[in-house]
Tab-separated table of C-alpha atoms in Angstrom:
chain	number	residue	atom	x	y	z
A	1	MET	CA	-29.412	5.886	16.730
A	2	GLN	CA	-26.474	4.701	18.883
A	3	LYS	CA	-24.507	2.768	16.224
A	4	LEU	CA	-25.026	5.171	13.711
A	5	LEU	CA	-23.632	8.138	15.586
A	6	GLY	CA	-20.556	5.863	17.302
A	7	ILE	CA	-18.743	6.074	20.449
A	8	LEU	CA	-19.426	10.310	21.622
A	9	ASP	CA	-21.031	10.627	18.271
A	10	GLU	CA	-17.302	9.792	16.321
A	11	ASN	CA	-19.017	8.695	13.483
A	12	LEU	CA	-21.018	11.468	12.825
A	13	ALA	CA	-17.844	13.566	13.740
A	14	ILE	CA	-15.887	12.007	10.674
A	15	VAL	CA	-18.979	12.677	8.314
A	16	THR	CA	-19.546	16.392	9.012
A	17	ARG	CA	-15.351	17.217	9.489
A	18	GLU	CA	-14.880	15.696	5.685
A	19	LEU	CA	-17.793	17.040	4.159
A	20	HIS	CA	-17.408	20.758	5.960
A	21	LEU	CA	-20.766	20.126	7.781
A	22	ILE	CA	-22.272	21.234	11.143
A	23	GLY	CA	-24.034	17.985	12.356
A	24	ASN	CA	-26.699	18.221	15.512
A	25	VAL	CA	-28.422	15.572	16.627
A	26	ASP	CA	-32.028	15.939	17.499
A	27	GLY	CA	-33.943	13.489	19.468
A	28	SER	CA	-33.818	10.536	16.949
A	29	GLY	CA	-32.908	12.495	14.122
A	30	VAL	CA	-29.635	14.299	12.657
A	31	LYS	CA	-29.610	17.591	11.509
A	32	LEU	CA	-27.076	18.374	9.142
A	33	SER	CA	-26.064	21.988	7.789
A	34	GLY	CA	-24.086	23.577	4.951
A	35	GLU	CA	-23.724	24.004	1.078
A	36	ALA	CA	-26.838	21.895	-0.684
A	37	ASP	CA	-24.573	19.514	-2.040
A	38	ASP	CA	-22.451	18.699	0.963
A	39	VAL	CA	-25.488	18.264	2.846
A	40	ARG	CA	-27.096	16.075	0.079
A	41	LEU	CA	-23.421	13.542	0.040
A	42	GLY	CA	-23.388	13.722	4.290
A	43	ALA	CA	-27.184	12.397	4.376
A	44	GLU	CA	-26.065	9.804	1.558
A	45	VAL	CA	-23.719	8.917	3.536
A	46	LEU	CA	-25.653	8.486	6.915
A	47	GLU	CA	-28.580	6.557	4.783
A	48	ASN	CA	-25.561	4.281	3.605
A	49	LEU	CA	-24.776	3.414	6.661
A	50	LEU	CA	-28.217	2.761	8.366
A	51	THR	CA	-28.322	0.157	5.657
A	52	LEU	CA	-25.187	-1.570	6.795
A	53	ILE	CA	-26.549	-1.482	10.629
A	54	GLU	CA	-30.110	-2.383	9.366
A	55	ASN	CA	-29.021	-5.782	8.006
A	56	GLY	CA	-26.718	-6.763	10.971
A	57	GLU	CA	-23.353	-5.292	9.716
A	58	ASP	CA	-20.461	-3.293	11.683
A	59	VAL	CA	-19.846	0.235	11.314
A	60	ASP	CA	-16.820	1.644	12.703
A	61	LYS	CA	-14.526	4.763	10.943
A	62	SER	CA	-12.993	2.622	8.078
A	63	ARG	CA	-16.708	1.865	7.004
A	64	VAL	CA	-17.612	5.600	7.585
A	65	MET	CA	-15.072	6.316	5.279
A	66	TYR	CA	-16.008	3.820	2.641
A	67	CYS	CA	-18.987	4.974	2.179
A	68	LEU	CA	-18.084	8.570	2.016
A	69	GLU	CA	-15.711	7.492	-1.354
A	70	LEU	CA	-18.693	5.751	-2.550
A	71	ALA	CA	-21.389	8.693	-2.051
A	72	ARG	CA	-18.559	10.971	-3.398
A	73	GLU	CA	-17.996	9.098	-6.727
A	74	GLY	CA	-21.963	8.330	-7.257
A	75	LYS	CA	-21.202	4.859	-6.068
A	76	SER	CA	-23.818	4.464	-3.108
A	77	ALA	CA	-26.137	1.786	-4.977
A	78	ASP	CA	-23.195	-0.526	-4.255
A	79	ILE	CA	-23.518	-0.200	-0.911
A	80	GLY	CA	-26.179	-2.975	-0.783
A	81	LYS	CA	-23.248	-5.689	-2.864
A	82	LEU	CA	-21.659	-5.448	1.003
A	83	VAL	CA	-24.710	-6.862	2.847
A	84	GLY	CA	-24.868	-10.677	3.809
A	85	GLY	CA	-22.490	-13.108	2.641
A	86	VAL	CA	-20.510	-14.868	5.072
A	87	ILE	CA	-16.966	-16.060	3.704
A	88	ALA	CA	-15.632	-17.952	6.544
A	89	ILE	CA	-16.240	-18.300	10.145
A	90	THR	CA	-13.050	-18.347	12.628
A	91	SER	CA	-12.496	-21.121	15.280
A	92	LYS	CA	-13.402	-18.442	17.954
A	93	GLY	CA	-17.165	-18.165	15.907
A	94	LYS	CA	-16.494	-14.629	14.577
A	95	GLN	CA	-17.946	-14.023	10.719
A	96	ILE	CA	-15.525	-12.783	8.291
A	97	LYS	CA	-17.465	-10.748	5.398
A	98	CYS	CA	-16.367	-8.575	2.592
A	99	LYS	CA	-15.860	-4.990	3.415
A	100	THR	CA	-15.478	-3.163	-0.007
A	101	VAL	CA	-17.122	-3.893	-3.112
A	102	GLY	CA	-13.617	-4.491	-4.692
A	103	GLN	CA	-13.422	-7.435	-2.091
A	104	LYS	CA	-16.556	-8.402	-3.005
A	105	ALA	CA	-15.421	-8.756	-6.593
A	106	TYR	CA	-12.256	-10.679	-5.874
A	107	VAL	CA	-13.982	-13.172	-3.790
A	108	GLU	CA	-16.506	-13.790	-6.544
A	109	ALA	CA	-13.617	-13.651	-8.837
A	110	ILE	CA	-12.168	-16.631	-6.803
A	111	LYS	CA	-15.400	-18.919	-6.751
A	112	LYS	CA	-15.964	-18.557	-10.573
A	113	ASN	CA	-12.509	-19.124	-11.850
A	114	THR	CA	-9.653	-21.291	-11.874
A	115	VAL	CA	-6.788	-18.918	-11.758
A	116	VAL	CA	-7.239	-15.464	-10.198
A	117	PHE	CA	-4.752	-12.394	-9.653
A	118	GLY	CA	-5.486	-10.160	-6.660
A	119	VAL	CA	-3.517	-7.466	-6.985
A	120	GLY	CA	-3.550	-4.344	-4.775
A	121	PRO	CA	-1.942	-2.366	-1.899
A	122	ALA	CA	-1.167	-3.159	1.417
A	123	GLY	CA	-4.416	-3.851	3.763
A	124	THR	CA	-6.955	-4.903	1.081
A	125	GLY	CA	-6.791	-8.363	2.316
A	126	LYS	CA	-5.882	-9.705	-0.748
A	127	THR	CA	-3.991	-12.978	1.160
A	128	TYR	CA	-6.186	-13.005	4.178
A	129	LEU	CA	-9.385	-13.789	1.933
A	130	ALA	CA	-7.512	-15.978	-0.574
A	131	VAL	CA	-6.844	-18.111	2.761
A	132	CYS	CA	-10.313	-17.551	4.204
A	133	MET	CA	-11.810	-18.947	0.512
A	134	ALA	CA	-9.048	-22.017	0.827
A	135	VAL	CA	-10.164	-22.798	4.221
A	136	ASN	CA	-13.928	-22.833	3.169
A	137	ALA	CA	-13.051	-25.103	-0.133
A	138	PHE	CA	-11.220	-27.253	2.312
A	139	LYS	CA	-13.901	-27.562	4.726
A	140	THR	CA	-16.696	-28.147	2.160
A	141	ARG	CA	-14.618	-31.128	0.231
A	142	GLN	CA	-13.629	-29.255	-2.658
A	143	VAL	CA	-9.859	-29.693	-2.528
A	144	GLU	CA	-7.883	-31.984	-0.369
A	145	LYS	CA	-4.943	-29.937	0.540
A	146	ILE	CA	-4.634	-25.874	1.169
A	147	ILE	CA	-0.687	-25.057	-0.396
A	148	LEU	CA	0.610	-21.724	0.543
A	149	THR	CA	3.812	-20.530	-0.889
A	150	ARG	CA	5.848	-16.922	-1.301
A	151	PRO	CA	9.268	-16.373	-2.780
A	152	ALA	CA	12.363	-16.072	-0.588
A	153	VAL	CA	13.202	-12.693	-1.555
A	154	GLU	CA	14.635	-10.182	1.087
A	155	ALA	CA	12.904	-7.246	1.385
A	156	GLY	CA	15.968	-5.139	2.391
A	157	GLU	CA	17.377	-7.108	4.679
A	158	LYS	CA	19.580	-10.366	4.357
A	159	LEU	CA	18.535	-13.552	5.457
A	160	GLY	CA	21.743	-15.424	5.379
A	161	PHE	CA	22.486	-13.881	9.227
A	162	LEU	CA	19.321	-15.872	10.237
A	163	PRO	CA	20.145	-19.092	12.231
A	164	GLY	CA	18.860	-22.694	11.101
A	165	ASP	CA	18.349	-24.238	7.351
A	166	LEU	CA	16.341	-22.554	4.688
A	167	GLN	CA	12.906	-23.328	6.073
A	168	THR	CA	13.743	-21.822	9.099
A	169	LYS	CA	15.295	-18.364	7.755
A	170	VAL	CA	11.858	-18.033	5.685
A	171	ASP	CA	9.363	-18.799	8.404
A	172	PRO	CA	9.207	-15.070	9.587
A	173	TYR	CA	8.243	-14.251	5.749
A	174	LEU	CA	5.355	-16.772	6.050
A	175	ARG	CA	4.052	-15.605	9.230
A	176	PRO	CA	0.884	-14.094	8.282
A	177	LEU	CA	-0.242	-17.116	6.226
A	178	TYR	CA	0.672	-19.064	9.464
A	179	ASP	CA	-1.722	-16.439	11.591
A	180	ALA	CA	-4.545	-16.599	9.059
A	181	LEU	CA	-4.664	-20.638	8.800
A	182	GLN	CA	-4.477	-20.669	12.820
A	183	GLU	CA	-7.257	-17.892	13.408
A	184	LEU	CA	-9.418	-19.801	10.855
A	185	PHE	CA	-8.843	-23.663	11.768
A	186	GLY	CA	-8.044	-23.113	15.463
A	187	LEU	CA	-4.609	-23.338	16.735
A	188	GLU	CA	-4.873	-27.498	17.328
A	189	ASN	CA	-7.006	-28.296	14.339
A	190	TYR	CA	-4.141	-26.362	12.475
A	191	LEU	CA	-1.152	-28.331	13.995
A	192	LYS	CA	-3.330	-31.945	13.135
A	193	LEU	CA	-3.527	-30.625	9.628
A	194	MET	CA	0.012	-29.523	9.232
A	195	GLU	CA	1.216	-32.969	10.552
A	196	ARG	CA	-0.617	-34.685	8.128
A	197	GLY	CA	0.505	-32.969	5.162
A	198	VAL	CA	-2.784	-31.324	4.306
A	199	ILE	CA	-1.997	-27.772	4.860
A	200	GLU	CA	1.601	-27.106	3.428
A	201	ILE	CA	3.566	-23.718	3.517
A	202	ALA	CA	7.017	-23.830	1.937
A	203	PRO	CA	8.914	-20.988	0.026
A	204	LEU	CA	8.424	-20.983	-3.786
A	205	ALA	CA	11.575	-22.966	-4.818
A	206	TYR	CA	10.239	-26.364	-3.341
A	207	MET	CA	7.504	-26.007	-6.253
A	208	ARG	CA	9.872	-26.991	-8.868
A	209	GLY	CA	9.176	-30.139	-10.425
A	210	ARG	CA	5.988	-30.929	-9.048
A	211	THR	CA	2.349	-31.327	-10.166
A	212	LEU	CA	-0.094	-30.458	-7.479
A	213	SER	CA	-3.887	-31.732	-7.908
A	214	ASN	CA	-7.195	-31.516	-5.727
A	215	ALA	CA	-5.538	-28.428	-3.797
A	216	PHE	CA	-6.135	-24.814	-3.544
A	217	ILE	CA	-2.905	-23.055	-4.130
A	218	ILE	CA	-1.553	-19.642	-3.172
A	219	LEU	CA	1.226	-17.623	-3.903
A	220	ASP	CA	1.645	-14.467	-1.499
A	221	GLU	CA	4.016	-11.506	-1.868
A	222	ALA	CA	4.017	-12.812	-6.223
A	223	GLN	CA	5.443	-9.275	-7.297
A	224	ASN	CA	8.858	-10.519	-6.047
A	225	THR	CA	8.772	-13.717	-8.885
A	226	THR	CA	10.429	-13.545	-11.671
A	227	LYS	CA	9.192	-14.186	-14.963
A	228	GLU	CA	10.712	-17.511	-15.271
A	229	GLN	CA	9.253	-18.313	-11.613
A	230	MET	CA	5.871	-17.197	-12.489
A	231	LYS	CA	5.512	-19.493	-15.611
A	232	MET	CA	7.261	-22.053	-13.309
A	233	PHE	CA	4.434	-21.692	-10.639
A	234	LEU	CA	1.511	-21.807	-12.813
A	235	THR	CA	2.495	-24.490	-14.482
A	236	ARG	CA	2.656	-26.475	-11.247
A	237	MET	CA	-1.361	-26.667	-11.534
A	238	GLY	CA	-3.064	-30.336	-11.536
A	239	GLU	CA	-7.043	-31.226	-11.760
A	240	GLY	CA	-9.337	-30.400	-9.623
A	241	SER	CA	-6.703	-27.469	-8.472
A	242	LYS	CA	-7.700	-23.836	-7.798
A	243	VAL	CA	-4.924	-21.096	-7.815
A	244	VAL	CA	-4.799	-17.692	-5.932
A	245	VAL	CA	-1.783	-15.194	-6.943
A	246	THR	CA	-1.504	-12.099	-4.585
A	247	GLY	CA	0.944	-9.068	-4.688
A	248	ASP	CA	1.732	-5.591	-4.210
A	249	LEU	CA	3.137	-4.117	-7.916
A	250	THR	CA	4.522	-1.121	-5.405
A	251	GLN	CA	6.511	-2.887	-2.891
A	252	ILE	CA	8.686	-5.128	-5.746
A	253	ASP	CA	11.947	-6.058	-3.690
A	254	LEU	CA	13.645	-7.665	-6.645
A	255	PRO	CA	17.369	-7.120	-7.207
A	256	GLY	CA	18.797	-5.422	-9.761
A	257	GLY	CA	15.861	-3.525	-11.214
A	258	GLN	CA	14.406	-7.468	-12.577
A	259	TYR	CA	10.941	-7.404	-13.998
A	260	SER	CA	8.021	-8.457	-11.670
A	261	GLY	CA	6.466	-11.905	-12.883
A	262	LEU	CA	3.403	-10.644	-11.265
A	263	ARG	CA	3.368	-7.565	-13.670
A	264	HIS	CA	3.988	-9.809	-16.612
A	265	ALA	CA	1.524	-12.548	-16.299
A	266	THR	CA	-1.228	-9.925	-15.271
A	267	ARG	CA	-0.295	-8.584	-18.700
A	268	VAL	CA	0.037	-11.403	-21.197
A	269	LEU	CA	-2.704	-13.742	-19.127
A	270	ASP	CA	-5.599	-11.309	-18.680
A	271	GLY	CA	-8.575	-11.884	-20.597
A	272	ILE	CA	-7.924	-15.752	-20.661
A	273	GLU	CA	-10.818	-17.824	-20.156
A	274	GLY	CA	-10.783	-19.096	-16.535
A	275	ILE	CA	-8.424	-16.526	-15.543
A	276	SER	CA	-9.309	-13.522	-13.663
A	277	VAL	CA	-7.274	-10.271	-13.040
A	278	CYS	CA	-8.951	-8.376	-9.962
A	279	ARG	CA	-7.151	-4.783	-9.022
A	280	LEU	CA	-7.528	-3.565	-5.554
A	281	SER	CA	-7.327	-0.046	-4.687
A	282	ASP	CA	-6.577	2.503	-1.747
A	283	LYS	CA	-10.438	2.655	-1.310
A	284	ASP	CA	-10.183	-1.242	-0.410
A	285	VAL	CA	-7.885	-0.799	2.459
A	286	VAL	CA	-9.293	-1.844	5.196
A	287	ARG	CA	-6.857	-1.718	8.313
A	288	HIS	CA	-6.747	1.700	10.415
A	289	PRO	CA	-8.001	4.463	8.242
A	290	LEU	CA	-4.478	6.064	8.089
A	291	VAL	CA	-3.348	3.135	6.035
A	292	MET	CA	-5.319	4.540	3.191
A	293	GLN	CA	-4.144	7.843	3.476
A	294	ILE	CA	-0.379	6.366	3.791
A	295	VAL	CA	-0.727	4.547	0.526
A	296	ARG	CA	-2.062	7.552	-1.170
A	297	ALA	CA	0.724	9.438	-0.129
A	298	TYR	CA	2.976	7.267	-1.438
A	299	GLU	CA	1.335	6.928	-4.831
A	300	ARG	CA	1.355	10.602	-5.194
A	301	ASP	CA	5.074	10.994	-4.807
A	302	GLY	CA	5.458	7.750	-6.889
A	303	LYS	CA	3.840	9.972	-9.445
A	304	LYS	CA	5.571	12.752	-9.343
A	305	GLU	CA	9.053	10.938	-9.300
A	306	ARG	CA	8.017	9.475	-12.829
A	307	THR	CA	7.281	12.573	-13.866
């Protein structure tokens, strides 16, 4: 009951506020009052949260909001897909699991396909889950190397003023990849693997002319590739390799209105056997609950501008 209700009954408060209900805790039960349909939805949400809790899953604000979304869409049955299924374990022993149905489908696609495109807004775990799958593939000896890359496109700011060579200039852009690897391997093991060249993190331009075999290759921020760069990258793939391409088509920083290589690739390659396109949405955002609202606000504004 304590896990269900949350600290100071905050989980219950979210459900009642969102569905315009009155909620009362009575001993070992919860009483919901309001319109019949809203009460039914509220009970459904609480039952879904109980299912997660009984299977050892954590429940926080984002989980409560996600269960609300599923109930409103009549997809509460999908909650069972989120039970169990540890993807990776961090160096500190924390279990990494999928938090949404979209994330679960994304991970399953990576397991089953050679090339996977993960497209969706910020906070959906596209890059982090891909890195988790890469680390898992390396630890189980499915691949011999992990290669992480992204285009060195300036996101509204100039790189030229930064000190150092090109690698030094783009290192801040690669920081999310460094952080994820350090969390999963531990700093000491991560540094050893970097020294041995088992983990390679480099700008996309460094991939030209290479053949990447027996490797798990992740291209991050792929919305900022051109069509030519995307073709170059995808044709680097060698025997025994797996490729995951991630990006957010609402955050394209290409200069001069160039057409995104990610947008083009997901259109022309979708449907080819061995290639999967996974589209995550604002419902799959697993950061602070406000991030979901921010993403939706920008989407609404974008629709108005297009209209």
